[in-house]
GROMACS .gro file of C-alpha atoms in nm:
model
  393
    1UNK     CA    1   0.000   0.000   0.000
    2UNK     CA    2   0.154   0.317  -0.116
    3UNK     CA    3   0.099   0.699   0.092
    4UNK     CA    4  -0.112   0.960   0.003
    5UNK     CA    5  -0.446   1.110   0.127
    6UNK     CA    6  -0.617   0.821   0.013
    7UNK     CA    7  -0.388   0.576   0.119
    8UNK     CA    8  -0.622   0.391   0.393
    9UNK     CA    9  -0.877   0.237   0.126
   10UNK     CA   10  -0.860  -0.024  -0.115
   11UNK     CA   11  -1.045   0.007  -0.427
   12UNK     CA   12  -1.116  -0.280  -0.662
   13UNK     CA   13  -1.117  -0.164  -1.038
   14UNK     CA   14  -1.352  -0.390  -1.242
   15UNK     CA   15  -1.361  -0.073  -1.509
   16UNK     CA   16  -1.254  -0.100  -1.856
   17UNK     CA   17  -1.195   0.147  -2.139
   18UNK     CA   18  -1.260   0.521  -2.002
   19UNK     CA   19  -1.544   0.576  -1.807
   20UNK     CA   20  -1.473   0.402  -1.512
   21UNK     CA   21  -1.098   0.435  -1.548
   22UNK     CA   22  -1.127   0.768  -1.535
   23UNK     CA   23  -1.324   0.721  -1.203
   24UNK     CA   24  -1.057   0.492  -1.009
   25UNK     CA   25  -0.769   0.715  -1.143
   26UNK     CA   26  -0.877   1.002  -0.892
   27UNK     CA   27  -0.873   0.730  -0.599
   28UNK     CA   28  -0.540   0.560  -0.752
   29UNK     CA   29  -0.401   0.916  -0.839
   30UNK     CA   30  -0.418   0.983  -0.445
   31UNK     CA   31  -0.239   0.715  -0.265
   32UNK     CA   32  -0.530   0.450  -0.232
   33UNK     CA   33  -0.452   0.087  -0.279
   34UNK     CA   34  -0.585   0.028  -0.637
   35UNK     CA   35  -0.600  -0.350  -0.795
   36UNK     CA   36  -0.711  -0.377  -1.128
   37UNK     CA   37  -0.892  -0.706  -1.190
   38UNK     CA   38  -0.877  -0.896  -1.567
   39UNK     CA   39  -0.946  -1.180  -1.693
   40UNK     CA   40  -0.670  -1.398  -1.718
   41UNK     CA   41  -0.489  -1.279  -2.096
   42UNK     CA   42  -0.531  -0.992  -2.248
   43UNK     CA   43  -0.902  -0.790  -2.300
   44UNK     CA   44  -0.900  -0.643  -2.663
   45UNK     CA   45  -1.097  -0.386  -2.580
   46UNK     CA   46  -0.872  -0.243  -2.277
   47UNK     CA   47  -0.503  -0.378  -2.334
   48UNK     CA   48  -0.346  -0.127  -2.629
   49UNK     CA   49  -0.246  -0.231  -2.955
   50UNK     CA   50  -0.105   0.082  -3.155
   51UNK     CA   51   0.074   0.349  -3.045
   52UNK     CA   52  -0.173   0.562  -2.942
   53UNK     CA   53  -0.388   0.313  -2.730
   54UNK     CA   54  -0.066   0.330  -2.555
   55UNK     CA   55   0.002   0.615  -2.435
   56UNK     CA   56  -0.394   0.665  -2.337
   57UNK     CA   57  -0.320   0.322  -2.154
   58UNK     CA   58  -0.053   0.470  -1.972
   59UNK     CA   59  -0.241   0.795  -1.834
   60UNK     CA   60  -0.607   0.584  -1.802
   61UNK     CA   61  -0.436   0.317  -1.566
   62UNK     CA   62  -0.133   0.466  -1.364
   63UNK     CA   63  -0.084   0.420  -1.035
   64UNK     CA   64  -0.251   0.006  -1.015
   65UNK     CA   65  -0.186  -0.305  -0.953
   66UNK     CA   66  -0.295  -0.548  -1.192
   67UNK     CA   67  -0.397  -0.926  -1.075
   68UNK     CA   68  -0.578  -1.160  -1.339
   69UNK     CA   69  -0.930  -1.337  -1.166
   70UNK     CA   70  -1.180  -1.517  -1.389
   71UNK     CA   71  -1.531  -1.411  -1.211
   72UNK     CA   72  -1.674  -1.656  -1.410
   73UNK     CA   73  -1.508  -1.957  -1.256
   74UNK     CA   74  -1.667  -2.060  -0.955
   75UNK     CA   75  -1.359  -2.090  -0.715
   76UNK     CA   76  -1.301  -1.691  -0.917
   77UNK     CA   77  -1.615  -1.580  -0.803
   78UNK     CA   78  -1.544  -1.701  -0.449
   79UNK     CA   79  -1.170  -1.533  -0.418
   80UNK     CA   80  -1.314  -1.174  -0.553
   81UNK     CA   81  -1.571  -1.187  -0.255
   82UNK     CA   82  -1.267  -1.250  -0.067
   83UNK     CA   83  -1.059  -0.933  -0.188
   84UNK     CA   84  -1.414  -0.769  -0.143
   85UNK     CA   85  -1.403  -0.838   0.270
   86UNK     CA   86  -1.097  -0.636   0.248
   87UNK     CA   87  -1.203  -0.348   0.022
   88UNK     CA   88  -1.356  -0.055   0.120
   89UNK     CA   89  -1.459   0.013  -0.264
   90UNK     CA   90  -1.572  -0.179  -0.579
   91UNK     CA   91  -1.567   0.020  -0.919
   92UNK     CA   92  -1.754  -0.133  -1.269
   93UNK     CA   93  -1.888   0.023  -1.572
   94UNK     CA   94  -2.034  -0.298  -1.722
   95UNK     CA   95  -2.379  -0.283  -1.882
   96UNK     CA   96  -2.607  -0.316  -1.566
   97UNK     CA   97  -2.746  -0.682  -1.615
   98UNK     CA   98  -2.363  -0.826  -1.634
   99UNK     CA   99  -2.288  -0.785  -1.275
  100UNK     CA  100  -2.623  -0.972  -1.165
  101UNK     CA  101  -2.534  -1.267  -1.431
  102UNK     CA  102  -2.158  -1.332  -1.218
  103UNK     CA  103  -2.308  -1.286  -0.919
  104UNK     CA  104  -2.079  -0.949  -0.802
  105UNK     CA  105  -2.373  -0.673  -0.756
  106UNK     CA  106  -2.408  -0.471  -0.486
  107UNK     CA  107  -2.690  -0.659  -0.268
  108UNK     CA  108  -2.438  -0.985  -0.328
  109UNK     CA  109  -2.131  -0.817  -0.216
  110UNK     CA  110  -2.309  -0.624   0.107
  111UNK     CA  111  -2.359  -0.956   0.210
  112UNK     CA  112  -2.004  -1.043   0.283
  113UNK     CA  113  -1.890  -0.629   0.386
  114UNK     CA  114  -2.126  -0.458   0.476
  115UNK     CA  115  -1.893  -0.159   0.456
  116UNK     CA  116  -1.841  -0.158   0.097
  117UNK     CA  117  -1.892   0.132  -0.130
  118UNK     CA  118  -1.998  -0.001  -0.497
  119UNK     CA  119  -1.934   0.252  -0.788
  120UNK     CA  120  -2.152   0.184  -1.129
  121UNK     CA  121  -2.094   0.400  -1.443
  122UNK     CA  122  -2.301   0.268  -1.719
  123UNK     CA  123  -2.417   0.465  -2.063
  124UNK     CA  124  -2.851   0.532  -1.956
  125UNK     CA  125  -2.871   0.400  -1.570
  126UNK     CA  126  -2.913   0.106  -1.414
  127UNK     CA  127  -3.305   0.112  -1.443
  128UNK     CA  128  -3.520   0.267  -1.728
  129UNK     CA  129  -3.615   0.188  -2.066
  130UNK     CA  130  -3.254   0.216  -2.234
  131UNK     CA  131  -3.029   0.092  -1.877
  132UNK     CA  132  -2.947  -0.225  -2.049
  133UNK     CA  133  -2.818  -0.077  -2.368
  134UNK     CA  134  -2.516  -0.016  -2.478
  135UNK     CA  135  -2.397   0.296  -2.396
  136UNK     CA  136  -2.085   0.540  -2.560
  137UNK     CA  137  -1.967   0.894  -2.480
  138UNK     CA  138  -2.086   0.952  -2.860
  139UNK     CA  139  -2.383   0.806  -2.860
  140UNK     CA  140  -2.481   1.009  -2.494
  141UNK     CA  141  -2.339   1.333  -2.660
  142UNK     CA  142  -2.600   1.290  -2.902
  143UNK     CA  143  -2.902   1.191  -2.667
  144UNK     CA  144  -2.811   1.463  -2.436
  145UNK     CA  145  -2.890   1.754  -2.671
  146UNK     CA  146  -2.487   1.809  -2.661
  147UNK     CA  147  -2.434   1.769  -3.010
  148UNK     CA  148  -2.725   1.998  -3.116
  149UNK     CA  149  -2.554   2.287  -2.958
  150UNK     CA  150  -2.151   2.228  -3.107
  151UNK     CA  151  -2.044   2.308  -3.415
  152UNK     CA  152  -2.140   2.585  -3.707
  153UNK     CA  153  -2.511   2.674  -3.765
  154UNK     CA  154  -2.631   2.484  -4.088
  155UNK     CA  155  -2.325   2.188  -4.075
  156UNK     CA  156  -2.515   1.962  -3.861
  157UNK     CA  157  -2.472   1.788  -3.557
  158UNK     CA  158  -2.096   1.803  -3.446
  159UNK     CA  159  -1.938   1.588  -3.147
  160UNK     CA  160  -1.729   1.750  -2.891
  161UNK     CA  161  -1.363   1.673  -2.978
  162UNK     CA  162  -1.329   1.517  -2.646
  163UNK     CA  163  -1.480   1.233  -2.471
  164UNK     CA  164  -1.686   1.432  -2.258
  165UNK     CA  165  -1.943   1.210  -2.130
  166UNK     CA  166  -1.746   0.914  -2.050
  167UNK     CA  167  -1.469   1.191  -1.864
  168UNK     CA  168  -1.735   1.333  -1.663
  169UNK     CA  169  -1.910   1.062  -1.533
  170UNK     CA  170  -1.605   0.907  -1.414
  171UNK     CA  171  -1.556   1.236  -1.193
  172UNK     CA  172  -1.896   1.221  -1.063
  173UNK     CA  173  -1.829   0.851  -0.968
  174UNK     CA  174  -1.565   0.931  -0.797
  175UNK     CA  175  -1.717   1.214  -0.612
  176UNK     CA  176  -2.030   0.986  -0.560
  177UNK     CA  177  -1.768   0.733  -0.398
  178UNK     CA  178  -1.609   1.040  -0.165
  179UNK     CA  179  -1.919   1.115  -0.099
  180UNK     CA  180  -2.011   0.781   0.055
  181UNK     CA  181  -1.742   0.686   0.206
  182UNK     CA  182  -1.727   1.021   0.412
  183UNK     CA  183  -2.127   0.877   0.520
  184UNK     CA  184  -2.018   0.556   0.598
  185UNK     CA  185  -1.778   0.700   0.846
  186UNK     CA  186  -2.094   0.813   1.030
  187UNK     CA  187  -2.339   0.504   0.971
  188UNK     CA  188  -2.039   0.261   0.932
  189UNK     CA  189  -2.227   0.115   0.595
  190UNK     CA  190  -2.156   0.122   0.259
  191UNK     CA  191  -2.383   0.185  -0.045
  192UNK     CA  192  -2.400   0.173  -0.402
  193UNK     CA  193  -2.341   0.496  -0.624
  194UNK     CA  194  -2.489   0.458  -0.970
  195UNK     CA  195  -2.388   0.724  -1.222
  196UNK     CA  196  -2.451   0.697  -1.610
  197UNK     CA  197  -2.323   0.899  -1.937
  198UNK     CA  198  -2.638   1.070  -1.992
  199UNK     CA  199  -2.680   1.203  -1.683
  200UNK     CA  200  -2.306   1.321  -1.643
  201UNK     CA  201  -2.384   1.484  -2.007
  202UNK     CA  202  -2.736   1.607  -1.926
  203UNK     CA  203  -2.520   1.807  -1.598
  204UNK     CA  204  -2.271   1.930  -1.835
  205UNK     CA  205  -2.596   2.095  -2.044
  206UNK     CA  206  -2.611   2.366  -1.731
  207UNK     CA  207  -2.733   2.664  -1.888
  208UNK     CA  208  -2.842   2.536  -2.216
  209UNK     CA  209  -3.055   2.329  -2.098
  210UNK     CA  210  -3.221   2.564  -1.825
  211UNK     CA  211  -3.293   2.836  -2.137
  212UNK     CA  212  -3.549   2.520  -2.214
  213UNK     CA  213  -3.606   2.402  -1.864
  214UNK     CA  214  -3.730   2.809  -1.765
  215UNK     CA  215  -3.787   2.941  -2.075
  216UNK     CA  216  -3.905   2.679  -2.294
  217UNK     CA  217  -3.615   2.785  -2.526
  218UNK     CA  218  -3.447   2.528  -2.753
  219UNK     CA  219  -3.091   2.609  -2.761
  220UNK     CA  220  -2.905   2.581  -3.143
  221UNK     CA  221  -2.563   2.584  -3.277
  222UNK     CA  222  -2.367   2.899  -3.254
  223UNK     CA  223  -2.025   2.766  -3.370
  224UNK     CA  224  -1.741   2.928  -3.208
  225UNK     CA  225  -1.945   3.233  -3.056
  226UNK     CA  226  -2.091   3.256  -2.728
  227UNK     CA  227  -2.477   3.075  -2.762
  228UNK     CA  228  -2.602   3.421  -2.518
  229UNK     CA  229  -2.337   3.695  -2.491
  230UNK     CA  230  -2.146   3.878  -2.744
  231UNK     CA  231  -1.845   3.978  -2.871
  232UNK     CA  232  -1.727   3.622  -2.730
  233UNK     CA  233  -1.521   3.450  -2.976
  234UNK     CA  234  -1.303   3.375  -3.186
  235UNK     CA  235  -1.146   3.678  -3.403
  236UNK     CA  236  -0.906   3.731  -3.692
  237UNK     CA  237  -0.549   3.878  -3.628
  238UNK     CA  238  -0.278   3.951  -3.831
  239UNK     CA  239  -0.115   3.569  -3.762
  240UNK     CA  240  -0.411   3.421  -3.670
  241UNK     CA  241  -0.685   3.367  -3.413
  242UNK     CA  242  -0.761   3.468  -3.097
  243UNK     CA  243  -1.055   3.416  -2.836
  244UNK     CA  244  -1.203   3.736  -2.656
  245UNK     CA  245  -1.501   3.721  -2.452
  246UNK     CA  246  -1.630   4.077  -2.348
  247UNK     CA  247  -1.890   4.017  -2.157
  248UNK     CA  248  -2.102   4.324  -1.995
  249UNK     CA  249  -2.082   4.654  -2.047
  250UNK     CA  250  -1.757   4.758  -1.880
  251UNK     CA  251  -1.550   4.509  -2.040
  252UNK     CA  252  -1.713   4.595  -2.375
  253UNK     CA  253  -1.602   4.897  -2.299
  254UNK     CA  254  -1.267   4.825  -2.200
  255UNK     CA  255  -1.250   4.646  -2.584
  256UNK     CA  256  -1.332   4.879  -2.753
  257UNK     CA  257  -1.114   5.117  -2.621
  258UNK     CA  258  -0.815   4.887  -2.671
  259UNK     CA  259  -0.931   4.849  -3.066
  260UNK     CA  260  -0.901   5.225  -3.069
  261UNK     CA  261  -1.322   5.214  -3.135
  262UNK     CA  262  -1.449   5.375  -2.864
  263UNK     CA  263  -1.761   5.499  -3.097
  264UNK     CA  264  -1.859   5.157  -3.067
  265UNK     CA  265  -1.940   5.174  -2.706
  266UNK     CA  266  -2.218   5.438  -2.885
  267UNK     CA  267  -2.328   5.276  -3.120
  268UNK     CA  268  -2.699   5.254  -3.135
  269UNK     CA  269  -2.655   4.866  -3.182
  270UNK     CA  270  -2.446   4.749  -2.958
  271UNK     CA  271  -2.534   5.004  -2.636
  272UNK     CA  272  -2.649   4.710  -2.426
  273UNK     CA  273  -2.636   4.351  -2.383
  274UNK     CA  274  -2.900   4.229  -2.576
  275UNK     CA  275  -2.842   4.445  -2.837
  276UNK     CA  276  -2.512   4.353  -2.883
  277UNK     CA  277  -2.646   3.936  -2.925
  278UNK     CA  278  -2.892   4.055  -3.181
  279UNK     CA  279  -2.638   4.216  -3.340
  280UNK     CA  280  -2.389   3.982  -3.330
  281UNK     CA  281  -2.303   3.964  -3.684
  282UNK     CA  282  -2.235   4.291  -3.727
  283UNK     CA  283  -2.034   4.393  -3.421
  284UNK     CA  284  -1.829   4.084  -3.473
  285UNK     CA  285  -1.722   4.255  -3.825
  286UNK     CA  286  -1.633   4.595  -3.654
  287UNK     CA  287  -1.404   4.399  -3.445
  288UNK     CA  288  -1.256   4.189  -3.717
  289UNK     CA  289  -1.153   4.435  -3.921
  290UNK     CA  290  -0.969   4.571  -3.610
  291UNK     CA  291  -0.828   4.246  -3.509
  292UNK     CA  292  -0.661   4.195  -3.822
  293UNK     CA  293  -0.414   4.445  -3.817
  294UNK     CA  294  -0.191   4.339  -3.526
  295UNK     CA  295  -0.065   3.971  -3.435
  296UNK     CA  296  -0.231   3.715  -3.145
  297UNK     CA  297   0.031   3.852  -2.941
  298UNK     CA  298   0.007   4.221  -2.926
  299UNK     CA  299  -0.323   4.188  -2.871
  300UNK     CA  300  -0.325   3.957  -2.589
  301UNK     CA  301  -0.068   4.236  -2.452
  302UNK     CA  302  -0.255   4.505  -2.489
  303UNK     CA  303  -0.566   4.362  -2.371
  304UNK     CA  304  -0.472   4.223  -2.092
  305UNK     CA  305  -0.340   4.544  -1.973
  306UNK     CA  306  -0.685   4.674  -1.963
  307UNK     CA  307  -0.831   4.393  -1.799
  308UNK     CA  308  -1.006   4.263  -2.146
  309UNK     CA  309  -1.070   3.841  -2.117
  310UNK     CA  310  -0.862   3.678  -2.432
  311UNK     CA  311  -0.577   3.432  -2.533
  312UNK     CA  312  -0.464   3.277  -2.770
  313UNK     CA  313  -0.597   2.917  -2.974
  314UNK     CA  314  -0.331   2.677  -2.924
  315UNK     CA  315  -0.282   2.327  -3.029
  316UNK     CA  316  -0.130   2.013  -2.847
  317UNK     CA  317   0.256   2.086  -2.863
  318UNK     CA  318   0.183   2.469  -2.846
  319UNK     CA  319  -0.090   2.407  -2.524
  320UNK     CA  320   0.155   2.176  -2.288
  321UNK     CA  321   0.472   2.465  -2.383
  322UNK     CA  322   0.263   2.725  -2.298
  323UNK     CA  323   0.442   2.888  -2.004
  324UNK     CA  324   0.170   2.897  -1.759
  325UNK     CA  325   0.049   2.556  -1.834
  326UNK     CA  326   0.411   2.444  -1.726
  327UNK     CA  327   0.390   2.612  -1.441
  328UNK     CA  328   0.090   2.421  -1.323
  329UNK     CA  329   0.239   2.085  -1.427
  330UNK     CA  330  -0.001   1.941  -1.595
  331UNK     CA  331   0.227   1.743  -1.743
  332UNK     CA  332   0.375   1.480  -1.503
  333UNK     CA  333   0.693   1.229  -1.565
  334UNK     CA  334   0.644   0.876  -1.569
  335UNK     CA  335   0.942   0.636  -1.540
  336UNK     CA  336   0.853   0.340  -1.762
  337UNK     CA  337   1.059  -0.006  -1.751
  338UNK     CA  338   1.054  -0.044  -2.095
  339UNK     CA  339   0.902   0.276  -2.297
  340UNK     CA  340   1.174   0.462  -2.050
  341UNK     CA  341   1.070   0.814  -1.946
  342UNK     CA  342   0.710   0.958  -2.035
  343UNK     CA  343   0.494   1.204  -1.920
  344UNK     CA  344   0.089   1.175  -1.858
  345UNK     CA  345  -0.174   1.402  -1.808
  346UNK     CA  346  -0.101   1.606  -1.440
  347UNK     CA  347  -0.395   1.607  -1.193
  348UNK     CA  348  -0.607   1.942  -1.204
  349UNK     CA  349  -0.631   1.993  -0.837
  350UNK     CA  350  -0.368   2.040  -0.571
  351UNK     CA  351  -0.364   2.031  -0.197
  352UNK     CA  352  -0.161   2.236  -0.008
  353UNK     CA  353  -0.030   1.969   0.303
  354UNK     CA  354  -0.074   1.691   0.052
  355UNK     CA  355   0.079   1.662  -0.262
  356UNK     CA  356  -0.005   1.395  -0.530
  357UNK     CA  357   0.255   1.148  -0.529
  358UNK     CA  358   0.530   1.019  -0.781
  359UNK     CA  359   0.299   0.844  -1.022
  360UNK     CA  360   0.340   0.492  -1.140
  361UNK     CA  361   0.314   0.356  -1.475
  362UNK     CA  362   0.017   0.116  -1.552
  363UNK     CA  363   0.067  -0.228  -1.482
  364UNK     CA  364   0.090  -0.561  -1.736
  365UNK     CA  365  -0.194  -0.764  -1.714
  366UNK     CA  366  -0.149  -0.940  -1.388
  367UNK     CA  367   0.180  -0.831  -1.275
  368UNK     CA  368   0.095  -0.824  -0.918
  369UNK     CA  369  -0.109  -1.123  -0.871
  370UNK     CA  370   0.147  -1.272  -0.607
  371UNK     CA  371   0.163  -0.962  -0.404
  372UNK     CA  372  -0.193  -0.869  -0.420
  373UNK     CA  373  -0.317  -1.267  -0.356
  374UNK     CA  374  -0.046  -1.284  -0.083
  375UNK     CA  375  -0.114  -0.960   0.102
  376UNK     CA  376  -0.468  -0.940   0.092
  377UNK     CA  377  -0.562  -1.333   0.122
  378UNK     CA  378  -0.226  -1.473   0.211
  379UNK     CA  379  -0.195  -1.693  -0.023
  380UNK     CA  380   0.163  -1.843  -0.092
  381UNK     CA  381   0.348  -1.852  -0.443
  382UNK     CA  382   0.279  -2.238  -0.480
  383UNK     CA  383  -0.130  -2.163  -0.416
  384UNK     CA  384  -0.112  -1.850  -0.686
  385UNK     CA  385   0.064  -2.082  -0.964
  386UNK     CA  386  -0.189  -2.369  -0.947
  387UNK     CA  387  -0.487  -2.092  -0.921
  388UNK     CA  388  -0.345  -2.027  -1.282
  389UNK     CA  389  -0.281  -2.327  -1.394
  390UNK     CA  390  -0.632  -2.427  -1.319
  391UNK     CA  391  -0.787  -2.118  -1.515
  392UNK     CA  392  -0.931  -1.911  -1.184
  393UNK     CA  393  -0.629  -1.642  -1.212
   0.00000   0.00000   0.00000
């Protein structure tokens, strides 16, 4: 068991692909005792193949141990409820019938720790007309009314480029799982947390969706500007892009100034805030043809002198050598017995007594089933080799 904030609990990681991983990485990420369970060989649809599964392998699964248990095999079955007396957690993302079919759901696994706090990400829920479907971030993007609001007016629906459903309801798993196990220091039971895509994606809708939930408004696609405010985003410069948001009037103000415009601020259009939206079209011309005649970086100079929101559109290799992106480390070393050094995605949240820990690289598929099987069921080297032989590990 490593140190760390977290460092008292041991989670069990049923989770595959991104979802769920992304759940147990905040528990693994902070010191707790994380062991990854597979089947014995290698899962197609978790263990990379190219180069890019990879290096997502390497930030999804840091900081675990990896021990290979067939939960299909009776004696399997029976060392998992084992490992589950001595867990305070239990993490899955399978559709919701598979966990009733081997036996491992919640009401089973109460029955043998009480204690035990059991996380469930799955695509719709675990009840409802769709809960046994199966569910991806893009298929949740669309159901959520995400994909009606991204992307240019008249080009259709457009996915977010990230996988935002999947990433979010592994967060509120996690903070589901916090969240319980700070009751369960009260009551001294456990519970089960369900969280799905669509309702992590459905959260994520904030104020679109309360423009229909108060207003009876049905939010479309505004591309790149703000859906409610304007001038926010995305302007021409003599390099370039840039972002500005200007929102209210003293900021607008502010802007215009800066562009050397200040007969904007009087201009019978754009004198308020809903004038400037229904005029968006117009003012955002005014400021382009003001934009264009300096670089990204004067601007962002000059603006942010007088206090006027904007930056700069980077990509990838541009974003992690930006220079205050590198100041927050979000990118975090990784020494790797065979890639050698790499670096993974840094946590976005510090603490100020306790740091986040060297990190780990993600283990082969049942690397640690001698430690793991030894120090949480003490079993010896000779019992772990004819589990294996015998198909249960």
């Amino acid at each position: 068991m490593g140190s760390g904030p977290l460092s008292r609990f041991t989670v069990l990681d049923l989770t595959r692909v991104r979802s769920g991983p992304a759940a147990v990485r905040q528990f693994a990420d902070w010191g707790a005792n994380v062991i990854k369970i597979e089947e014995p060989g290698l899962a197609p649809d978790d263990r990379p193949g190219g180069s890019a599964q990879v290096a997502d392998y390497q930030n999804t699964h840091r900081n675990k141990q990896s021990i290979t248990l067939n939960l299909k095999h009776p004696e399997g079955r029976a060392l998992f409820l084992d490992l589950v007396r001595k867990a305070d957690v239990v993490v899955e993302n399978y559709r919701p019938s598979v966990k009733f079919k081997l036996g491992i759901d919640y009401e089973s696994l109460r029955k043998v720790n009480p204690r035990i706090v059991y996380g469930s990400v799955s695509g719709f829920g675990q009840d409802g007309p769709y809960h046994d479907r199966p569910g991806l971030d893009q298929i949740a993007q669309g159901i959520s009314g995400m994909m009606s609001v991204t992307g240019e007016p008249g080009r259709g629906p457009m996915r977010a480029g990230i996988p935002v459903a999947d990433l979010t309801a592994g967060l509120f798993c996690a903070i589901g799982v916090m969240v319980a196990l700070l009751e369960r220091e009260v009551s001294g039971q456990g519970q089960w947390v369900q969280t799905s895509l669509l309702q992590s994606q459905l959260w994520m809708m904030d104020f679109q969706a309360m423009r229909w939930l108060m207003n009876g408004e049905v939010p479309g696609q505004s591309g790149n500007d703000h859906p409610t405010s304007s001038p926010t985003g995305v302007f021409p410069t003599a390099d370039g892009h840039m972002n500005i948001a200007a929102m209210g009037n003293d900021i607008f103000a502010r802007l215009c100034n800066v562009l050397g415009a200040p007969e904007l601020v009087q201009d019978e259009r754009f004198r308020t805030v809903p004038l400037r939206a229904r005029h968006r079209a117009a003012l955002g011309a005014e400021i382009a043809e003001r934009t264009r005649t300096r670089t990204t970086q004067e601007w962002i100079a000059r603006m942010n002198e007088e206090g006027v929101p904007c930056g700069p559109i980077l990509n990838m290799k541009e974003a992690f050598a930006d220079p205050q992106v590198e100041h927050l480390r979000m990118s975090q070393p990784i020494d790797h017995p065979t890639l050698g050094p790499i670096s993974v995605v840094g946590q976005a949240v510090t603490l100020s007594r306790t740091p986040m820990g060297k990190l780990a690289p993600a283990p082969e598929s049942g690397e640690h089933n001698l430690d793991v099987y030894r120090a949480l069921l003490g079993l010896d080297a000779a019992k772990v080799e004819a589990l294996a032989a015998q198909g249960v590990i």
